[in-house]
């Protein structure tokens, strides 16, 4: 269902009447080129304190958990490209054991409670298979909005808490009892409580998000965690937090057990934590916890200048393993943590590490006196850990947010000396979130004729392109060159191939084409280093044809010269010299392409030629895998040529 642009004053929560199916999702989408705004300020509870839904149902759940759009006991629902604002309760809600829910590229601005929450329960079971991708979440638990509220009950209680400055609030994105989830490429900011909070949740990944300014009400303690992985009741486990940027939160990323049950199998890697008020990364547990949290991996993160909130009299700095007697099998390695106020690396007691429950090794830290202020350090132990490097990390340009490593950085090739930890270029692991690749990825010469027919049998002996940050890598992209040009093949895991073109009667711009499944290949034709737009920089798009296997849609354009044209013109503009074929597979689809050398002049197709290259596999507007400079991870929704990775053609 497409929603035309306009400001819709919602008076009761919008709820789907039925579920979709695995092969037929129900989609609520904004109309291309228009903005549909759902304003939730006129939603009010009835005399019984309930919020009846638009589909006629009344659900017995806390009204603070009801969204402007609410999905309850429904499955295979997708919400994309909409704007929700001024929620009298919550922006978006998912409850009742709902599953296979996609929340894609929406904006959710200002709410009295959370901007979005997925809530599982003991009766209906956990919400499951939820994806929250590419959204903008702004001003959850907005105090200005709360003080305007007039309802009794929950709103009145909330208003009283704000008026007296009590430590009270609602998470911006709350995932309670949610299994098999993905939260990626979102911007979350200006909330009064945690930014992204999976609580008692399992088997999820939180990656490539930008979380910042989580401190709306200063009297609430100066801000909560940007990303907060928490366990209260059932075990929380198997959550990966990677490639995020967290800035100006209370804690950048925190793993904590507020209840009596442990969490386990957690990983935190390749994140950038800057200017957070208390700590960059923390691991802790409630004193009442009766069993060990275990198998926690904190590695290849960059923590810079954390702990400097004005008036902060506590123990503040970079990476802190709190109450370490409550954890076992903890590894803190390959991190760069510098310029923390009181410490760069710390634990609670000296005996914790002596008992081998926590291993801290191969980290780059500031050279400093570890004695510190006894009043603040009485319960904590600043440490360098084992085999540290002390001193300047030699970032490229931290003042301008380039935390990549200079060639002479002591963090290069200084991480754990174990092949399992090696960088993607095969060299020993670097420290920090942004490795400096020393060996250019290689594009081999095609040793035999490659037929562009969608059958990938010709590619068995050619290695897949390394995709930094995509682990595991279900998407495989292979490239090969010859004097005739560049060949490519992609094996894409995607059971829901998207190619939906609405019949508007007036044509569709290029933006809607990008909303479908695409293999994107960018090439800099003169092989120079690209720092801006360039007439020699071209991007090629390959897309499965609607419903029909065989020839794929082909389109080429100068980098970031968006061409606004109708769908018919889009098809006619395809470069006939570039060919592509696709086929369905049991896991998704396979696509092959060929770009003739004549279209890439003056680039010389011969051994040892180097060139900037960009590859992205996307499912609608969601990135499944991409090939970029590692230092650019998480910074771009659209990768400029300056972020492309250089490759070399080899015999």
XYZ file of C-alpha atoms in Angstrom:
651
model
C 0.000 0.000 0.000
C 1.438 3.370 -1.052
C 0.638 6.449 1.034
C 0.501 9.798 -0.752
C 2.199 12.824 0.741
C 0.324 14.820 3.375
C -0.014 15.496 7.096
C -2.292 12.816 8.566
C -3.720 13.542 12.030
C -4.052 10.092 13.591
C -6.690 9.638 16.314
C -6.220 5.913 17.012
C -3.302 3.551 16.466
C -3.062 2.284 12.882
C -2.927 -1.524 12.884
C -2.758 -4.085 10.034
C -5.928 -6.137 9.585
C -4.067 -9.296 8.621
C -0.641 -10.859 8.150
C 1.295 -11.278 4.960
C 3.057 -14.459 3.870
C 6.636 -15.519 3.218
C 6.030 -15.050 -0.517
C 3.636 -12.090 -0.198
C 4.628 -9.441 2.331
C 2.248 -6.614 3.205
C 4.080 -3.312 2.666
C 3.140 0.177 3.858
C 5.275 2.575 1.825
C 5.578 6.285 1.222
C 4.808 7.437 -2.305
C 8.017 8.082 -4.292
C 9.064 11.719 -4.080
C 6.399 12.643 -1.509
C 6.386 12.764 2.310
C 3.577 11.108 4.241
C 3.516 12.407 7.826
C 1.595 10.572 10.568
C 1.069 12.896 13.529
C 0.135 10.977 16.688
C -0.597 13.808 19.085
C -4.370 13.326 18.904
C -4.264 9.687 20.060
C -5.852 9.459 23.516
C -6.706 6.552 25.796
C -10.397 5.833 26.346
C -12.233 5.867 29.706
C -10.902 2.387 30.483
C -7.318 3.531 29.828
C -7.106 1.531 26.569
C -6.179 2.485 23.017
C -8.481 0.718 20.510
C -6.765 0.015 17.181
C -7.960 1.090 13.748
C -8.627 -2.564 12.861
C -11.222 -2.825 15.653
C -9.023 -4.701 18.120
C -8.351 -3.588 21.689
C -5.209 -5.144 23.128
C -4.396 -5.497 26.800
C -0.933 -3.945 26.779
C 0.520 -0.914 28.519
C -0.549 2.183 26.575
C 3.018 3.480 26.743
C 3.926 0.607 24.400
C 1.321 1.461 21.733
C 2.605 3.137 18.594
C 1.093 5.476 16.031
C 1.433 2.427 13.795
C 1.199 -0.778 15.800
C 1.819 -4.370 14.692
C 0.289 -6.937 17.070
C 0.173 -10.676 16.374
C 0.938 -10.047 12.707
C 3.648 -11.429 10.455
C 5.432 -10.517 7.214
C 4.792 -6.783 7.482
C 7.094 -4.106 6.011
C 6.932 -0.384 6.827
C 9.128 1.917 4.745
C 9.643 5.539 3.773
C 7.182 7.155 6.230
C 7.485 9.954 8.788
C 5.971 9.528 12.279
C 6.100 12.411 14.708
C 4.692 13.862 17.929
C 3.627 10.495 19.325
C 1.394 10.926 22.361
C 2.660 7.509 23.424
C 5.089 5.649 21.145
C 6.150 6.103 17.540
C 6.088 2.498 16.259
C 5.183 -0.660 18.185
C 5.603 -4.397 17.555
C 4.071 -6.807 20.106
C 2.186 -10.063 20.520
C 4.857 -12.424 19.198
C 4.859 -10.732 15.790
C 7.545 -11.948 13.416
C 9.205 -11.193 10.098
C 8.829 -7.441 10.486
C 10.846 -4.909 8.445
C 11.068 -1.260 9.516
C 13.015 0.404 6.693
C 14.058 4.003 6.013
C 11.467 5.762 8.138
C 11.794 8.873 10.263
C 10.405 8.825 13.806
C 10.603 12.219 15.500
C 9.485 13.162 19.005
C 7.583 10.885 21.312
C 6.352 10.823 24.890
C 7.682 7.250 25.263
C 10.062 5.296 23.011
C 10.328 6.127 19.345
C 10.079 2.413 18.600
C 9.798 -0.780 20.618
C 9.532 -4.482 19.813
C 8.117 -6.262 22.853
C 7.884 -10.021 23.377
C 5.987 -11.663 26.225
C 5.631 -14.824 28.271
C 2.240 -15.644 26.744
C 2.590 -14.811 23.034
C 6.332 -15.493 22.924
C 9.155 -13.277 21.750
C 8.927 -10.997 18.755
C 11.232 -12.438 16.142
C 12.946 -11.879 12.802
C 12.820 -8.093 13.057
C 14.912 -5.767 10.897
C 15.271 -2.066 11.693
C 17.308 -0.604 8.838
C 18.131 2.927 7.721
C 15.773 4.848 10.023
C 16.160 8.217 11.719
C 15.043 8.189 15.370
C 15.030 11.582 17.044
C 13.893 12.916 20.456
C 12.428 9.925 22.237
C 10.917 10.847 25.623
C 10.885 14.475 24.496
C 10.419 16.656 27.629
C 8.813 19.537 25.681
C 6.261 17.128 24.243
C 5.668 15.498 27.619
C 4.979 18.795 29.345
C 2.292 19.537 26.707
C 0.466 16.281 27.442
C -2.941 16.449 29.104
C -3.981 12.799 29.541
C -4.323 11.269 32.982
C -2.765 7.951 33.930
C 0.576 7.071 32.378
C 1.091 10.434 30.669
C 0.371 12.298 33.918
C 2.902 10.146 35.780
C 5.489 10.800 33.070
C 4.812 14.531 33.202
C 5.348 14.555 36.973
C 8.676 12.747 36.607
C 9.927 15.323 34.111
C 8.755 18.238 36.251
C 10.771 17.024 39.232
C 13.765 15.872 37.173
C 13.491 12.251 38.244
C 15.667 9.590 36.640
C 12.960 8.314 34.383
C 12.701 7.846 30.647
C 12.143 5.594 27.679
C 14.663 4.038 25.327
C 14.805 5.398 21.812
C 14.797 1.921 20.213
C 13.745 -0.779 22.671
C 14.034 -4.454 21.714
C 12.619 -6.450 24.632
C 12.486 -10.242 24.270
C 13.264 -10.033 20.570
C 14.987 -12.882 18.745
C 16.830 -12.988 15.422
C 17.007 -9.248 14.876
C 19.127 -6.791 12.905
C 19.510 -3.077 13.642
C 21.656 -1.295 11.049
C 22.358 2.011 9.296
C 20.119 3.991 11.664
C 20.730 7.408 13.187
C 19.558 7.549 16.818
C 19.890 10.794 18.736
C 18.683 13.223 21.405
C 16.943 10.683 23.619
C 16.647 10.814 27.419
C 17.470 7.146 27.982
C 19.431 4.429 26.160
C 19.677 4.791 22.386
C 19.474 1.153 21.227
C 18.548 -1.332 23.955
C 18.176 -5.082 23.353
C 16.873 -6.439 26.668
C 16.596 -10.201 27.226
C 17.025 -10.585 23.481
C 18.849 -13.257 21.525
C 20.659 -13.839 18.264
C 20.949 -10.325 16.925
C 23.333 -7.927 15.266
C 23.603 -4.152 15.804
C 25.869 -2.610 13.191
C 26.687 0.522 11.199
C 24.529 2.832 13.337
C 25.303 6.426 14.299
C 24.164 7.072 17.888
C 24.771 10.473 19.425
C 23.630 13.048 21.974
C 21.831 10.679 24.337
C 21.400 13.153 27.195
C 18.282 15.283 26.727
C 17.626 15.779 30.459
C 20.944 16.532 32.241
C 19.482 15.891 35.727
C 18.946 12.253 34.701
C 22.625 11.577 35.313
C 24.057 13.116 32.185
C 22.953 10.523 29.702
C 22.561 6.782 29.311
C 24.334 4.293 27.072
C 24.262 4.779 23.346
C 23.960 0.998 22.858
C 22.930 -1.016 25.932
C 22.856 -4.827 25.851
C 21.005 -5.924 28.992
C 19.839 -9.142 30.649
C 17.079 -9.278 33.272
C 15.244 -12.596 33.064
C 15.942 -15.291 30.476
C 19.521 -15.475 29.234
C 20.443 -12.884 26.631
C 22.965 -14.299 24.200
C 24.600 -14.217 20.772
C 24.463 -10.466 20.124
C 27.090 -8.829 17.929
C 27.706 -5.069 18.158
C 29.989 -3.871 15.384
C 30.894 -0.972 13.101
C 28.882 1.603 15.043
C 29.792 5.196 15.870
C 28.689 6.429 19.324
C 29.336 10.019 20.344
C 28.229 12.081 23.350
C 26.290 9.395 25.192
C 26.690 8.551 28.884
C 28.402 5.258 28.043
C 29.197 4.479 24.444
C 28.462 0.738 24.432
C 27.552 -1.173 27.579
C 26.948 -4.862 28.295
C 25.254 -5.211 31.670
C 23.221 -7.653 33.703
C 20.664 -5.823 35.838
C 18.977 -9.050 36.953
C 20.166 -12.398 38.299
C 20.653 -14.278 35.017
C 23.818 -14.084 32.919
C 24.415 -13.089 29.336
C 26.832 -14.939 27.091
C 28.399 -15.127 23.642
C 28.612 -11.375 23.114
C 30.986 -9.562 20.769
C 31.837 -5.886 20.386
C 34.211 -4.951 17.576
C 35.160 -2.290 15.026
C 33.206 0.438 16.816
C 34.241 4.072 17.207
C 33.508 5.677 20.613
C 34.245 9.411 20.887
C 33.494 12.062 23.536
C 31.184 9.918 25.665
C 30.621 11.326 29.138
C 31.504 8.375 31.365
C 33.066 5.516 29.435
C 33.609 4.301 25.889
C 32.891 0.570 26.421
C 31.844 -1.120 29.661
C 31.034 -4.668 30.776
C 29.296 -5.226 34.113
C 26.753 -7.069 36.232
C 24.402 -6.548 39.156
C 25.848 -7.573 42.524
C 22.933 -10.014 42.943
C 23.838 -11.977 39.821
C 24.291 -15.613 40.838
C 26.109 -16.994 37.781
C 28.868 -15.946 35.419
C 28.329 -14.085 32.183
C 30.721 -15.700 29.732
C 32.398 -15.617 26.351
C 32.586 -11.858 25.867
C 34.846 -10.463 23.138
C 35.821 -6.766 23.063
C 38.231 -6.282 20.159
C 39.354 -3.885 17.434
C 37.496 -0.868 18.791
C 38.716 2.734 18.868
C 37.938 4.763 22.015
C 38.991 8.410 21.904
C 38.613 11.189 24.496
C 35.933 9.641 26.713
C 34.981 10.595 30.293
C 35.169 14.384 30.158
C 31.638 15.439 31.087
C 31.680 18.728 32.973
C 31.190 18.111 36.677
C 31.938 14.392 36.391
C 33.515 13.365 39.709
C 33.355 9.620 39.123
C 35.766 7.151 37.568
C 35.647 7.806 33.810
C 37.593 6.834 30.715
C 37.955 4.324 27.879
C 37.235 0.583 28.417
C 36.096 -0.704 31.828
C 35.303 -4.281 32.924
C 33.113 -3.639 35.999
C 32.499 -6.277 38.701
C 34.807 -8.594 36.810
C 34.162 -11.432 39.280
C 30.764 -11.782 37.607
C 32.268 -12.561 34.180
C 34.450 -15.332 32.852
C 36.187 -15.895 29.541
C 36.416 -12.192 28.703
C 38.866 -11.032 26.027
C 39.825 -7.381 25.533
C 42.333 -7.173 22.685
C 43.439 -5.242 19.605
C 41.731 -2.060 20.801
C 42.987 1.512 20.666
C 41.869 3.410 23.764
C 43.503 6.805 24.243
C 42.887 10.149 25.939
C 40.424 8.731 28.491
C 40.134 11.056 31.477
C 41.147 8.722 34.342
C 42.088 5.572 32.459
C 42.134 3.954 29.043
C 41.682 0.388 30.348
C 40.395 -0.684 33.763
C 38.882 -3.498 35.801
C 37.416 -3.662 39.292
C 39.997 -5.567 41.323
C 43.519 -6.756 40.726
C 42.634 -10.338 41.629
C 40.024 -10.589 38.882
C 42.644 -10.742 36.154
C 44.969 -12.896 38.231
C 42.274 -15.568 38.253
C 42.373 -15.533 34.419
C 38.736 -14.633 34.077
C 39.581 -11.541 32.074
C 42.363 -11.357 29.494
C 43.483 -7.879 28.443
C 46.286 -7.929 25.901
C 47.638 -6.262 22.775
C 45.919 -2.912 23.221
C 47.300 0.538 22.377
C 46.853 2.940 25.294
C 48.003 6.391 26.369
C 51.230 6.485 28.362
C 50.096 7.669 31.791
C 50.544 7.355 35.569
C 48.159 4.628 36.758
C 48.010 5.799 40.390
C 45.371 8.485 39.899
C 43.078 9.956 42.540
C 42.565 7.466 45.445
C 39.086 8.883 46.119
C 37.925 7.821 42.663
C 40.151 4.773 42.232
C 39.345 2.948 45.504
C 37.056 0.370 43.861
C 38.687 0.306 40.430
C 42.008 -0.648 38.935
C 43.440 1.200 35.941
C 45.692 -1.164 34.034
C 47.763 -1.484 30.884
C 46.963 -5.186 30.592
C 49.483 -7.533 28.989
C 51.807 -6.646 26.119
C 50.415 -3.146 25.561
C 51.711 -0.431 23.281
C 51.845 2.942 25.043
C 51.856 6.258 23.237
C 50.478 8.019 20.182
C 48.244 5.911 17.918
C 49.085 8.199 14.963
C 45.618 8.571 13.557
C 45.453 10.185 10.128
C 43.347 13.211 11.138
C 41.278 12.754 14.321
C 40.235 16.417 14.371
C 38.300 15.721 11.165
C 37.104 12.280 12.248
C 39.600 10.250 10.249
C 40.692 7.585 12.736
C 42.482 5.501 10.127
C 46.121 4.676 10.846
C 49.131 6.402 9.345
C 51.709 4.161 7.695
C 54.076 4.549 10.690
C 51.395 3.976 13.351
C 52.576 1.556 16.059
C 49.125 -0.070 15.869
C 49.804 -1.500 12.402
C 50.540 -5.261 12.528
C 50.574 -5.096 16.339
C 47.446 -7.048 17.307
C 47.105 -10.639 18.475
C 49.722 -12.723 16.643
C 47.254 -15.374 15.552
C 46.247 -16.100 11.951
C 42.599 -16.284 13.024
C 42.761 -12.561 13.818
C 44.588 -11.415 10.673
C 43.335 -8.425 8.700
C 41.443 -9.000 5.475
C 44.621 -8.399 3.455
C 46.271 -11.398 5.144
C 48.696 -9.389 7.300
C 48.851 -9.557 11.084
C 45.924 -7.847 12.826
C 46.121 -4.109 13.360
C 44.772 -2.477 16.491
C 41.696 -0.266 16.429
C 38.504 -0.116 14.393
C 40.084 0.902 11.092
C 42.891 -1.388 9.900
C 45.432 -0.089 7.410
C 45.408 -2.552 4.551
C 48.903 -3.028 3.181
C 48.223 -5.457 0.376
C 45.819 -4.281 -2.253
C 42.974 -6.699 -2.977
C 43.769 -8.506 -6.205
C 41.614 -8.886 -9.304
C 42.888 -11.937 -11.259
C 43.077 -12.328 -15.004
C 40.353 -14.513 -16.481
C 42.204 -17.690 -17.451
C 39.393 -19.041 -19.596
C 36.452 -17.699 -21.532
C 33.668 -16.530 -19.231
C 30.189 -16.788 -20.643
C 27.861 -14.153 -19.259
C 24.754 -16.318 -18.836
C 23.945 -16.219 -15.108
C 25.510 -19.651 -14.556
C 28.439 -19.252 -12.140
C 30.194 -22.506 -13.101
C 32.955 -20.443 -14.782
C 33.907 -18.884 -11.432
C 34.829 -21.917 -9.337
C 38.567 -21.106 -9.289
C 38.261 -17.369 -8.607
C 38.251 -16.173 -5.001
C 35.514 -13.900 -3.725
C 36.291 -10.235 -3.149
C 36.997 -9.507 0.540
C 34.123 -7.540 2.035
C 35.390 -5.725 5.164
C 33.058 -5.970 8.108
C 30.757 -8.583 6.554
C 31.318 -11.662 8.692
C 30.008 -14.185 7.973
C 29.795 -13.332 4.265
C 26.690 -14.908 2.739
C 27.057 -12.635 -0.306
C 29.897 -13.566 -2.691
C 31.170 -11.168 -5.363
C 33.903 -12.227 -7.794
C 35.733 -10.143 -10.392
C 38.139 -11.039 -13.199
C 39.724 -8.998 -15.970
C 41.009 -9.519 -19.469
C 42.222 -7.179 -22.198
C 38.584 -7.101 -23.333
C 37.278 -5.641 -20.069
C 35.961 -6.501 -16.600
C 33.869 -9.580 -15.782
C 31.900 -9.983 -12.581
C 29.646 -12.437 -10.773
C 27.508 -12.119 -7.649
C 25.885 -14.875 -5.637
C 23.240 -13.171 -3.521
C 21.395 -14.650 -0.555
C 18.001 -12.991 -0.753
C 14.698 -14.862 -0.719
C 12.660 -11.715 -1.208
C 13.856 -10.250 -4.508
C 12.411 -6.756 -4.745
C 11.459 -5.108 -7.998
C 8.200 -3.273 -7.459
C 7.528 -0.342 -9.782
C 4.261 1.469 -9.022
C 2.170 2.547 -11.992
C 2.026 6.292 -11.355
C 1.033 7.236 -14.888
C 3.781 9.835 -14.933
C 7.011 7.865 -14.909
C 9.362 6.922 -12.085
C 12.632 8.608 -11.237
C 15.952 6.918 -10.696
C 15.450 7.015 -6.911
C 12.793 4.296 -7.029
C 15.073 2.093 -9.131
C 17.605 2.262 -6.299
C 14.926 0.966 -3.930
C 15.105 -2.458 -5.607
C 17.674 -5.252 -5.593
C 20.922 -4.060 -7.141
C 24.521 -5.024 -7.713
C 26.427 -1.722 -7.858
C 29.949 -1.526 -9.322
C 31.871 1.764 -9.378
C 35.087 2.182 -11.379
C 37.476 5.134 -11.579
C 38.453 5.033 -15.240
C 41.814 6.801 -15.138
C 42.987 4.907 -12.062
C 43.694 8.044 -10.035
C 42.956 8.567 -6.392
C 39.483 10.046 -6.228
C 38.706 12.697 -3.641
C 35.643 14.244 -5.269
C 33.255 13.834 -8.139
C 35.063 13.199 -11.389
C 33.952 12.827 -14.981
C 36.113 9.696 -15.180
C 34.249 8.001 -12.312
C 31.348 5.775 -13.347
C 28.890 3.676 -11.396
C 27.198 0.672 -13.018
C 23.924 -0.785 -11.742
C 22.720 -4.310 -12.449
C 19.220 -5.369 -11.380
C 17.116 -8.518 -11.879
C 14.333 -8.015 -14.409
C 10.817 -8.155 -12.960
C 9.604 -11.780 -13.002
C 11.803 -12.838 -15.937
C 15.160 -14.591 -15.723
C 17.730 -13.830 -18.413
C 18.925 -10.326 -19.331
C 19.376 -8.079 -16.296
C 18.683 -4.367 -16.236
C 21.866 -2.354 -16.856
C 22.464 1.313 -16.149
C 25.643 3.439 -15.980
C 26.101 7.029 -14.869
C 28.837 9.423 -13.713
C 29.327 9.117 -9.963
C 26.706 11.108 -8.066
C 25.227 12.810 -11.104
C 21.683 11.693 -10.319
C 19.587 11.397 -13.448
C 15.916 12.139 -12.967
C 14.001 10.384 -15.693
C 11.070 8.087 -16.255
C 11.307 4.320 -15.974
C 11.015 3.963 -19.768
C 13.937 6.335 -20.269
C 15.835 4.448 -17.608
C 15.516 1.236 -19.606
C 16.400 2.930 -22.889
C 19.469 4.591 -21.354
C 21.101 1.254 -20.504
C 24.527 1.034 -22.088
C 24.102 -1.614 -24.799
C 27.802 -2.382 -24.715
C 27.513 -3.588 -21.109
C 25.823 -6.971 -20.715
C 24.371 -8.784 -17.703
C 22.344 -11.948 -17.080
C 20.658 -13.257 -13.951
C 19.077 -16.467 -12.646
C 17.165 -17.441 -9.544
C 18.864 -19.805 -7.097
C 17.500 -21.680 -4.055
C 19.078 -19.020 -1.806
C 18.323 -15.932 -3.906
C 19.838 -15.131 -7.276
C 23.042 -15.210 -9.329
C 24.085 -12.382 -11.630
C 26.938 -12.082 -14.139
C 28.075 -8.968 -16.007
C 30.703 -7.766 -18.490
C 31.918 -4.172 -18.913
C 33.921 -3.793 -22.167
C 37.336 -2.130 -21.958
C 36.209 0.333 -24.618
C 33.735 1.888 -22.193
C 36.438 2.304 -19.539
C 39.101 4.153 -21.506
C 41.647 5.529 -20.817
C 42.127 2.882 -18.088
C 44.724 0.314 -19.187
C 43.666 -3.297 -18.644
C 47.040 -4.908 -17.945
C 48.871 -6.450 -14.956
C 49.832 -4.120 -12.067
C 47.233 -1.516 -13.001
C 45.610 -0.132 -9.856
C 42.268 1.613 -9.633
C 39.689 2.699 -7.040
C 36.719 0.320 -7.022
C 33.390 0.152 -5.219
C 30.999 -2.809 -5.016
C 27.697 -2.995 -3.172
C 25.090 -5.746 -2.961
C 21.773 -4.281 -1.827
C 18.342 -5.635 -0.989
C 16.110 -2.685 -1.693
C 17.735 0.211 0.151
C 19.470 -2.147 2.600
C 23.139 -2.917 2.129
C 23.891 -6.643 2.327
C 27.615 -6.279 1.649
C 29.922 -3.610 0.287
C 33.552 -3.134 -0.688
C 34.967 0.145 0.672
C 38.033 1.470 2.431
C 37.899 -0.019 5.947
C 38.288 3.465 7.459
C 35.022 4.511 5.801
C 32.886 1.813 7.425
C 29.612 3.105 8.819
C 30.001 6.675 7.586
C 28.045 6.696 4.345
C 24.666 5.583 3.120
C 25.917 6.472 -0.362
C 29.648 5.944 -0.738
C 31.457 8.895 -2.377
C 34.394 8.044 -4.632
C 36.813 9.153 -1.906
C 35.661 6.131 0.133
C 36.366 3.555 -2.580
C 39.018 0.886 -2.081
C 41.993 0.575 -4.420
C 42.590 -2.792 -6.121
C 45.310 -4.180 -8.384
C 45.031 -6.265 -11.545
C 47.271 -9.346 -11.350
C 48.243 -11.996 -13.948
